[in-house]
PDB file of C-alpha atoms and ligand atoms in Angstrom:
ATOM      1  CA  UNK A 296     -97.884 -67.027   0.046  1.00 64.00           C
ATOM      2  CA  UNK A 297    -100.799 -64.582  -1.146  1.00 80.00           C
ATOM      3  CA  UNK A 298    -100.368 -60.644  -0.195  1.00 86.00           C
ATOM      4  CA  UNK A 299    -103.445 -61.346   3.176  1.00 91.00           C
ATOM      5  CA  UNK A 300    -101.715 -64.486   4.056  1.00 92.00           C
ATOM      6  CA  UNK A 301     -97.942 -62.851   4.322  1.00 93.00           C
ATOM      7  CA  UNK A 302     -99.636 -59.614   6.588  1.00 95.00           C
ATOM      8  CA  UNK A 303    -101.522 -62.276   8.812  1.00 95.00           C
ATOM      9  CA  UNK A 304     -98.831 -64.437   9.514  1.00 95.00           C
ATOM     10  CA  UNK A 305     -96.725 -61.433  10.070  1.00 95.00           C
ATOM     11  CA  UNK A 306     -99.474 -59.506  12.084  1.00 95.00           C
ATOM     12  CA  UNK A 307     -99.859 -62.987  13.849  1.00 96.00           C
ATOM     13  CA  UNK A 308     -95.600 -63.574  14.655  1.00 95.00           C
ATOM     14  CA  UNK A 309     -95.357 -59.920  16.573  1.00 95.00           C
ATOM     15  CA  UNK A 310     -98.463 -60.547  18.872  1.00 95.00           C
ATOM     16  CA  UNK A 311     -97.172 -63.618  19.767  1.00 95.00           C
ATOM     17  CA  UNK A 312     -93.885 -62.441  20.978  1.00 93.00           C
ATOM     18  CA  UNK A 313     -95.381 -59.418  22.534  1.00 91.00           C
ATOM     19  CA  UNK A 314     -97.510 -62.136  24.230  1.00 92.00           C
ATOM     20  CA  UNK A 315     -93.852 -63.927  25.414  1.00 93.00           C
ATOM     21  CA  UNK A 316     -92.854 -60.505  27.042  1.00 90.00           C
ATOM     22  CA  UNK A 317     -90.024 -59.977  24.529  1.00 91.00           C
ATOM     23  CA  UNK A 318     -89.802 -56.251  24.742  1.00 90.00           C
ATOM     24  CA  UNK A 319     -86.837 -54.498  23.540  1.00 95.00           C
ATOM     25  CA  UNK A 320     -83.415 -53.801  26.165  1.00 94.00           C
ATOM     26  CA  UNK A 321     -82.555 -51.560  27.880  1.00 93.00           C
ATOM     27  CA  UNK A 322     -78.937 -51.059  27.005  1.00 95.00           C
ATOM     28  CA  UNK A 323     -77.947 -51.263  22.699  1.00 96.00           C
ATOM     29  CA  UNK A 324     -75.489 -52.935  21.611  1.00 97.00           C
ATOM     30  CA  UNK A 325     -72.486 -51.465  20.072  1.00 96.00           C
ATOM     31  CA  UNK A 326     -71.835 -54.170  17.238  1.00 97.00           C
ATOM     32  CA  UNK A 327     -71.549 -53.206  14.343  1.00 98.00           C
ATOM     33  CA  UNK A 328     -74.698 -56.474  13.540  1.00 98.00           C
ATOM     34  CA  UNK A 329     -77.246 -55.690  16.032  1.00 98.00           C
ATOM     35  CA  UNK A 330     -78.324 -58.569  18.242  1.00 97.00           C
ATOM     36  CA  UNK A 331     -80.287 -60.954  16.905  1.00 97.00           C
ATOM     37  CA  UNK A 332     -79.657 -60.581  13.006  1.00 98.00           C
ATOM     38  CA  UNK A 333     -77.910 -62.637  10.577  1.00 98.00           C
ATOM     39  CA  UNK A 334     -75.160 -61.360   7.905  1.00 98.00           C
ATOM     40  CA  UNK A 335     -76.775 -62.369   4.661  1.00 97.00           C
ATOM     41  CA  UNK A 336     -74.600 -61.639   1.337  1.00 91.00           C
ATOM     42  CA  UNK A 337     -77.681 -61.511  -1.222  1.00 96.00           C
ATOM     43  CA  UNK A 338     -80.522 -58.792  -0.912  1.00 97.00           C
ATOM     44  CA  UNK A 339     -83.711 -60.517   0.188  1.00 97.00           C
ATOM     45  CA  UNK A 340     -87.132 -58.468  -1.326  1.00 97.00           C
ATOM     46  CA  UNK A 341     -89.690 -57.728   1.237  1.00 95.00           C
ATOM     47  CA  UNK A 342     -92.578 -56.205   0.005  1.00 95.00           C
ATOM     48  CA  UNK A 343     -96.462 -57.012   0.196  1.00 93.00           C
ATOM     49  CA  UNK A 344     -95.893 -58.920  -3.099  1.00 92.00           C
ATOM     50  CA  UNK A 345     -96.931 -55.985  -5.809  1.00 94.00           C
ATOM     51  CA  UNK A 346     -94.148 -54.056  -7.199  1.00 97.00           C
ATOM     52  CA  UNK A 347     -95.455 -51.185  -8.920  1.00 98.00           C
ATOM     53  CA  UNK A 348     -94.278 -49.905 -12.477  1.00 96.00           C
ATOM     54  CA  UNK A 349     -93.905 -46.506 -12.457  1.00 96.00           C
ATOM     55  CA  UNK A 350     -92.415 -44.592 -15.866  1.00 97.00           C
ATOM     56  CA  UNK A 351     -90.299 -41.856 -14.965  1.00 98.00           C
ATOM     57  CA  UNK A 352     -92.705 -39.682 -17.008  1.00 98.00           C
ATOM     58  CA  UNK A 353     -95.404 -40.275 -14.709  1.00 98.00           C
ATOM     59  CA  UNK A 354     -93.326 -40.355 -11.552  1.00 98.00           C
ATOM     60  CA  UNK A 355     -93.914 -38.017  -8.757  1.00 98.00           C
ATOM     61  CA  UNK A 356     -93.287 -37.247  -4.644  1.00 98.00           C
ATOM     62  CA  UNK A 357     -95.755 -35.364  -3.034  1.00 98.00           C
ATOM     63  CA  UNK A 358     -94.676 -33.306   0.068  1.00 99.00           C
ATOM     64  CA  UNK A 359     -97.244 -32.182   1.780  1.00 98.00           C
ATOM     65  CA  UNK A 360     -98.354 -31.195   5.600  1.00 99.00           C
ATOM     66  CA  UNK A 361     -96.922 -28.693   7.990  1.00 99.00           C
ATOM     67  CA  UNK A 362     -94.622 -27.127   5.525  1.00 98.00           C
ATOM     68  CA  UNK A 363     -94.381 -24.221   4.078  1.00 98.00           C
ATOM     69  CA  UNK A 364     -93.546 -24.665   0.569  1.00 98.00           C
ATOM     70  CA  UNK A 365     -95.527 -27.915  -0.471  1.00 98.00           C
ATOM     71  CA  UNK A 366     -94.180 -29.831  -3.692  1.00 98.00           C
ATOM     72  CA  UNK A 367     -95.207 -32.212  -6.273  1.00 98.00           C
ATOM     73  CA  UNK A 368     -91.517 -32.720  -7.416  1.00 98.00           C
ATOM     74  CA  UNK A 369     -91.213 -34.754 -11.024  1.00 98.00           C
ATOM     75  CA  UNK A 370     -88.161 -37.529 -11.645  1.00 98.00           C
ATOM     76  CA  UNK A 371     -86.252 -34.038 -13.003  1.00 98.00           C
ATOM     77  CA  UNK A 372     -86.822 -31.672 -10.443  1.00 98.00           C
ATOM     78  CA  UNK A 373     -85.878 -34.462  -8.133  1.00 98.00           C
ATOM     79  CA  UNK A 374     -82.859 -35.260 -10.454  1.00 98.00           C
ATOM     80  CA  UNK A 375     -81.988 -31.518 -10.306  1.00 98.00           C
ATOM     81  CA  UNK A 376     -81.828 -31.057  -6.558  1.00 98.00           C
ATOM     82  CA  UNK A 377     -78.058 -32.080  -5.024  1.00 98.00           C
ATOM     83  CA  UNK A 378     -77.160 -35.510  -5.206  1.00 98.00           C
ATOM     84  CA  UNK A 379     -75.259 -37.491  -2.490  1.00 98.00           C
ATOM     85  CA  UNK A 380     -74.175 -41.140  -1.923  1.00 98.00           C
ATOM     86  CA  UNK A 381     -74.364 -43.109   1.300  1.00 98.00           C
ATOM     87  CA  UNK A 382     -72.925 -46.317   2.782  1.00 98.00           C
ATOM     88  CA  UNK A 383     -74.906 -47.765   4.604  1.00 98.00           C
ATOM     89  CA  UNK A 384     -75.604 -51.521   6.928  1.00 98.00           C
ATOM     90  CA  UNK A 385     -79.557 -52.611   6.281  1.00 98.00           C
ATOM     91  CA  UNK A 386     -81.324 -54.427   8.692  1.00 98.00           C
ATOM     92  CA  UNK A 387     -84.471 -55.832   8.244  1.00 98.00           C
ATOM     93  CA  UNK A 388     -87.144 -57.054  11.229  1.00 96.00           C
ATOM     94  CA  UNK A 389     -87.200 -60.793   9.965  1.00 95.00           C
ATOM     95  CA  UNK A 390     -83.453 -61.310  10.986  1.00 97.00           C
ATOM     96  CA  UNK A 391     -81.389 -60.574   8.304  1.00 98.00           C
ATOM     97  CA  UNK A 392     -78.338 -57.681   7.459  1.00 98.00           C
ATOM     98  CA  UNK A 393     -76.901 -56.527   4.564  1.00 98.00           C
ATOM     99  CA  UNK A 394     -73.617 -54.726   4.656  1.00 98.00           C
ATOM    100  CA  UNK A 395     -71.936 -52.101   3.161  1.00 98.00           C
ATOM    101  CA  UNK A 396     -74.986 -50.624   0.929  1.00 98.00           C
ATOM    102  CA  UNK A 397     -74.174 -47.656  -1.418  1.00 98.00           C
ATOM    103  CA  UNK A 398     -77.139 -45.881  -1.679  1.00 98.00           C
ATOM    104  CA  UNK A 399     -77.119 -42.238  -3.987  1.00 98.00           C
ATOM    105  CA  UNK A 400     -80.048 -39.928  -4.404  1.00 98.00           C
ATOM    106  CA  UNK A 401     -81.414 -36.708  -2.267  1.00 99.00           C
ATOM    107  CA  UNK A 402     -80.603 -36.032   1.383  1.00 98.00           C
ATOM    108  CA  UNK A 403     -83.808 -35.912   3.434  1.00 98.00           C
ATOM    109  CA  UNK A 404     -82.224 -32.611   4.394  1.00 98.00           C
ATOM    110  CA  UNK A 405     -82.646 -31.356   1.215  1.00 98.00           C
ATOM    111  CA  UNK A 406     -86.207 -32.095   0.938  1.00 98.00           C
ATOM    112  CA  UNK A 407     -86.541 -30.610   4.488  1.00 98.00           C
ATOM    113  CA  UNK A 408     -85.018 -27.112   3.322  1.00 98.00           C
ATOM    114  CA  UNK A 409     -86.680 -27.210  -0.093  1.00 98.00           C
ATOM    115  CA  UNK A 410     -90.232 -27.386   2.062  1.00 98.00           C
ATOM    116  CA  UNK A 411     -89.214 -25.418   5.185  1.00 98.00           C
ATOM    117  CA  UNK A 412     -91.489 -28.145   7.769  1.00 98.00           C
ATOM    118  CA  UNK A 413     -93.321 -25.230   9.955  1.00 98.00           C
ATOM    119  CA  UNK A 414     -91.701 -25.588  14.142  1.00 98.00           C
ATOM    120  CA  UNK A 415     -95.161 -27.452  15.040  1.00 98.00           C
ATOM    121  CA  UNK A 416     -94.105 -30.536  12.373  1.00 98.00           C
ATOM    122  CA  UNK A 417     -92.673 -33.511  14.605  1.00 98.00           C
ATOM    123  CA  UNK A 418     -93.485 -36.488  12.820  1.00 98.00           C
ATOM    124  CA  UNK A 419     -93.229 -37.737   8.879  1.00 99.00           C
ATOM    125  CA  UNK A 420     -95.682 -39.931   7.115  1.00 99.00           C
ATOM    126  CA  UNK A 421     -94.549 -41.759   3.923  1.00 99.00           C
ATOM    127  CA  UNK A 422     -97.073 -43.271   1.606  1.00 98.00           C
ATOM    128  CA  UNK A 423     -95.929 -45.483  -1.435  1.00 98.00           C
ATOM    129  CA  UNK A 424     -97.289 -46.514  -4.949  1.00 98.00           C
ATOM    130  CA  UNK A 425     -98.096 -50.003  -3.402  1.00 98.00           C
ATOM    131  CA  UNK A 426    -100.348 -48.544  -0.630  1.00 97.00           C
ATOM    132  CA  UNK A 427     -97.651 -48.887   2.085  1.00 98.00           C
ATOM    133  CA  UNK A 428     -96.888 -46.010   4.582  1.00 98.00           C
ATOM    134  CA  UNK A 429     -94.582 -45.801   7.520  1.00 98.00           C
ATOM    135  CA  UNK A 430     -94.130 -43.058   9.897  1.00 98.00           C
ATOM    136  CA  UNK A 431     -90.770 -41.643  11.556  1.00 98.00           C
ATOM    137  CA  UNK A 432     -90.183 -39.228  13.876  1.00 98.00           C
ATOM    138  CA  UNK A 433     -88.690 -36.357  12.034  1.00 98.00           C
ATOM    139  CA  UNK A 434     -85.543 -35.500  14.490  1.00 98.00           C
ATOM    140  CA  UNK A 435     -84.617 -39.697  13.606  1.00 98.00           C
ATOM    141  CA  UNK A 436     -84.734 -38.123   9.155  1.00 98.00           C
ATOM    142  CA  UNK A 437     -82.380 -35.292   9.802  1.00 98.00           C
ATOM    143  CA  UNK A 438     -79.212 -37.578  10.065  1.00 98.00           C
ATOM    144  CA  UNK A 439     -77.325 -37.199   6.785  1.00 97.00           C
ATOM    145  CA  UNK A 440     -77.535 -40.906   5.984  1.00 98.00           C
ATOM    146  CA  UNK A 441     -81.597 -40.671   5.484  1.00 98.00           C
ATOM    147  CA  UNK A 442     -81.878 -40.627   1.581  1.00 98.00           C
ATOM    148  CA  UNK A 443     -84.417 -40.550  -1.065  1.00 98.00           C
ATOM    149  CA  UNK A 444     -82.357 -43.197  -3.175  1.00 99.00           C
ATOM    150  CA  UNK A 445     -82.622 -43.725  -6.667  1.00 98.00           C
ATOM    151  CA  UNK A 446     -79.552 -45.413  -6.804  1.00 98.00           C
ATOM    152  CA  UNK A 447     -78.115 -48.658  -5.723  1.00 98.00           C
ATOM    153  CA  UNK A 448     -74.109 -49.803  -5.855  1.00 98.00           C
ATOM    154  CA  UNK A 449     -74.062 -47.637  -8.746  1.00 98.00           C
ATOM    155  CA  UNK A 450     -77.204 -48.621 -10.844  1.00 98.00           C
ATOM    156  CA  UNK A 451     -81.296 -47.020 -10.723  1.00 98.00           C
ATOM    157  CA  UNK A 452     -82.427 -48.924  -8.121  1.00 98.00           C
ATOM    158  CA  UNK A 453     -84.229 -51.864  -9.289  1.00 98.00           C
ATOM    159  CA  UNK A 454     -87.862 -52.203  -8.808  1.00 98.00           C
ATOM    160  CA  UNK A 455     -88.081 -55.178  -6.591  1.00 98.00           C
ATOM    161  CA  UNK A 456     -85.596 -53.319  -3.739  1.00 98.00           C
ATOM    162  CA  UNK A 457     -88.183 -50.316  -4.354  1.00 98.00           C
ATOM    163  CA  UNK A 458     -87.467 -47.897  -7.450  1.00 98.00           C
ATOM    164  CA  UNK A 459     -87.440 -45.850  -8.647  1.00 98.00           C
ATOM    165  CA  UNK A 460     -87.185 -44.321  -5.494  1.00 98.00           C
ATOM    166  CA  UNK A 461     -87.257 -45.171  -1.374  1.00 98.00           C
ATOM    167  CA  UNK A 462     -86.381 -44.015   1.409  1.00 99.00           C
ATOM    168  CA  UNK A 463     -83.270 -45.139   3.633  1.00 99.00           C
ATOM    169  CA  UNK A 464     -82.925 -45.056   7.079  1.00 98.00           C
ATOM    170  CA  UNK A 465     -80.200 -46.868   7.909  1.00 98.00           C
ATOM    171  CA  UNK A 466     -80.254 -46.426  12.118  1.00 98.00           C
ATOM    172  CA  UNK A 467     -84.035 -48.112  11.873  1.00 98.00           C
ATOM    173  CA  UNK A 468     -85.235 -51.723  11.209  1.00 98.00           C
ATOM    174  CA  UNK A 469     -85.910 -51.298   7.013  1.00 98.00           C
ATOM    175  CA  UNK A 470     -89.332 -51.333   7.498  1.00 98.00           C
ATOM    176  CA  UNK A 471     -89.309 -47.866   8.392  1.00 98.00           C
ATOM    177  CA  UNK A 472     -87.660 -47.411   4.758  1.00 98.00           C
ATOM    178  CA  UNK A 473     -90.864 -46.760   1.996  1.00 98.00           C
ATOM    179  CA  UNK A 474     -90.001 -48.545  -0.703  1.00 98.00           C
ATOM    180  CA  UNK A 475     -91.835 -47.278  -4.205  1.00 98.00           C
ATOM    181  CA  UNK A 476     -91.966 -43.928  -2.459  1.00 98.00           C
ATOM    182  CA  UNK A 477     -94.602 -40.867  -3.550  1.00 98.00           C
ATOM    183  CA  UNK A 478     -95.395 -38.944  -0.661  1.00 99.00           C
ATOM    184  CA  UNK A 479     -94.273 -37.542   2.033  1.00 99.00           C
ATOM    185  CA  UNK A 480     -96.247 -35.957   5.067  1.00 99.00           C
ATOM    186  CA  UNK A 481     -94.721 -33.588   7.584  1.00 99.00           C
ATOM    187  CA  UNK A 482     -97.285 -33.900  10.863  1.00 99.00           C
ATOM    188  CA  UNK A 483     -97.333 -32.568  14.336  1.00 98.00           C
ATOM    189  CA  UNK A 484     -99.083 -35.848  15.872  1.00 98.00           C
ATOM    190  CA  UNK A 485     -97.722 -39.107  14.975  1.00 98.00           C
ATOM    191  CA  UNK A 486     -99.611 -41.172  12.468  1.00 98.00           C
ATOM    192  CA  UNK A 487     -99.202 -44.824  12.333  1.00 98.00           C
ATOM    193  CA  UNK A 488     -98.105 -46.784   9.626  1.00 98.00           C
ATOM    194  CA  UNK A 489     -98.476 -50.181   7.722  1.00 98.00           C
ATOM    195  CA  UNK A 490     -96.552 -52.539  10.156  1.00 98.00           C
ATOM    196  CA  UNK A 491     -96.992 -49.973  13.043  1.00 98.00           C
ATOM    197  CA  UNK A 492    -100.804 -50.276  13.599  1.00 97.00           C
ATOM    198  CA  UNK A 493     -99.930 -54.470  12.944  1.00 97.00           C
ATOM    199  CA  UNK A 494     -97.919 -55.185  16.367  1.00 96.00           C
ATOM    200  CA  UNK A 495     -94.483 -53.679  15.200  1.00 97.00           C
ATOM    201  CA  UNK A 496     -92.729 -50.902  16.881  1.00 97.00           C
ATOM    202  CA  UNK A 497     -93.285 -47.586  16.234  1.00 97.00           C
ATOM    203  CA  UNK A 498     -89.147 -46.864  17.504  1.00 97.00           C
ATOM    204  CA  UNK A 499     -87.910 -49.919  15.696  1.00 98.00           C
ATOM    205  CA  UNK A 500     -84.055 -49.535  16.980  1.00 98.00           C
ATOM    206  CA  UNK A 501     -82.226 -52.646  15.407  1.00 98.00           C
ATOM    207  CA  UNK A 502     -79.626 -52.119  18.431  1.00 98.00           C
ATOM    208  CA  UNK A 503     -82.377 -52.521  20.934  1.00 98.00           C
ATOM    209  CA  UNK A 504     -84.318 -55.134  19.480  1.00 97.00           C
ATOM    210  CA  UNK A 505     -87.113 -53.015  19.448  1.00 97.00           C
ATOM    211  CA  UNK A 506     -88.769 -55.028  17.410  1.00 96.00           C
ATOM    212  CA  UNK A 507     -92.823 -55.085  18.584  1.00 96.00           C
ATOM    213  CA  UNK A 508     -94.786 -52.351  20.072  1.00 90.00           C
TER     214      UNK A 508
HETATM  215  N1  LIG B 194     -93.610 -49.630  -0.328  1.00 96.36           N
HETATM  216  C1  LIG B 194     -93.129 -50.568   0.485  1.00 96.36           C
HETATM  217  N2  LIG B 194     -92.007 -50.300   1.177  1.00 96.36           N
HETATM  218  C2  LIG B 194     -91.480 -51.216   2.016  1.00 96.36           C
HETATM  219  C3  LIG B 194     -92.113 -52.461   2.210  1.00 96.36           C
HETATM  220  C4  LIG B 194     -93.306 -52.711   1.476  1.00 96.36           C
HETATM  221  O1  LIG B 194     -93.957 -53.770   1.603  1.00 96.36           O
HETATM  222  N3  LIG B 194     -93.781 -51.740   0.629  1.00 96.36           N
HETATM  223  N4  LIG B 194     -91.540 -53.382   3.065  1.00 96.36           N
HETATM  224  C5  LIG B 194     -90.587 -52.892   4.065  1.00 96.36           C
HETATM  225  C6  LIG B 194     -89.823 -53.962   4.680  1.00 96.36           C
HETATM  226  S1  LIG B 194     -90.621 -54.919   5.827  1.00 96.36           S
HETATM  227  C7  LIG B 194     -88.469 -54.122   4.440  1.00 96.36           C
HETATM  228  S2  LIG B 194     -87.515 -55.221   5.299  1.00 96.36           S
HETATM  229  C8  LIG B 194     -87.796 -53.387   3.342  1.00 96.36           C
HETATM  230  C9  LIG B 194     -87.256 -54.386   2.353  1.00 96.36           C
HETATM  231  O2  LIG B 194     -86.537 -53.790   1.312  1.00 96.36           O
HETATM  232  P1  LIG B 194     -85.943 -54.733   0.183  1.00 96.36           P
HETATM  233  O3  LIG B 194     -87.094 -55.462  -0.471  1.00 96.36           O
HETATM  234  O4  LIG B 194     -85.224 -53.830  -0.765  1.00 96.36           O
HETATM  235  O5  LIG B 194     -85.033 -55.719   0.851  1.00 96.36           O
HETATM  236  O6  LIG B 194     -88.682 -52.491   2.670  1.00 96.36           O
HETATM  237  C10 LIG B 194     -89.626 -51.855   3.492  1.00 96.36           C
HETATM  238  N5  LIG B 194     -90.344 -50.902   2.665  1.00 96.36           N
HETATM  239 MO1  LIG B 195     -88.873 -56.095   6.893  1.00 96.36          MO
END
């Protein structure tokens, strides 16, 4: 399917169910597979089909906004901050979870000291080399499982899933997650993203099945 045809039919599947009146529930589940999703034991890719090369060389991650040390960090200076790993369950919108990912790179924490976000900053805007861009509310990137990984099970991880870096947020539907990574934008009103301004929620809690907006 081309790149328009994928967004359309996408665009097209979350205003008809907001049409049915599916809206998310009240109460979340406490599974550990939140309702509605499948256990899948490959790695589906979800992107708008372009996978971006990016040489290390050239690499960078802008972070920018209400902060008050902005930085245009390098693959080193990224390298050079602490590094952690994560476990972590994936869940992606179209139905389908991944289990026990291992995830290593930068805490968003890090990135969040290194910049010092000013007290007005509420909200965070990615932006990716493929022209995607999500937004998050920034109390949802201080958990210590939000990650700028550049690793996967051990390995850089590989384009397709997003390298050589994205972000992981493993409480939200992987949407929320900017694959191809290169900026990120501390704001105090929200900003909507790629799938957020296209019918899907802006909250997008996989125990909720808060699927549409
Ligand atoms: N830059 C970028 N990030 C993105 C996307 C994208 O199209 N571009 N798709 C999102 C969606 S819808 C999902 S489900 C996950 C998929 O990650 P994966 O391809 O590693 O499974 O990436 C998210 N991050
Ligand atoms: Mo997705």
């Amino acid at each position: 399917m081309s790149k328009q045809r994928y967004i359309e039919a996408k665009q097209r599947w979350a205003e008809k169910q907001k049409a049915n009146g599916v809206t998310a529930r009240a109460e979340p589940s406490r599974d550990r597979l939140p309702p509605g999703q499948k256990l899948t034991a490959g790695f589906p890719v979800l992107d708008l089909g372009v996978q971006p090369d990016i040489p290390l060389a050239d690499w960078q991650l802008k972070i920018d906004g209400l902060v008050d040390h902005p930085q245009q960090l390098s693959w080193a200076a990224l390298g050079a901050l602490p590094q952690v790993e994560d476990v972590s369950d994936f869940h992606c919108v179209t139905t389908w979870s991944k289990y026990d990912c291992r995830w290593g790179g930068v805490a968003f924490t890090a990135l969040y000291e290194l910049v010092q976000p000013q007290p007005e900053a509420k909200f965070v805007y990615f932006t990716s080399y493929d022209g995607y861009s999500t937004n998050v509310a920034l109390a949802q990137c201080l958990d210590d499982d939000v990650l700028i990984a550049t690793s996967f099970n051990g390995a850089p991880v590989p384009r397709e899933h997003g390298g050589p870096a994205r972000i992981i947020i493993p409480k939200l539907y992987a949407w929320k997650g900017a694959k191809f990574v290169n900026g990120i934008t501390f704001l105090a009103e929200d900003k909507l993203g790629f799938w957020e301004v296209r019918g899907y929620s802006n909250t997008a809690d996989p125990w909720t099945e808060d699927r549409y907006a």
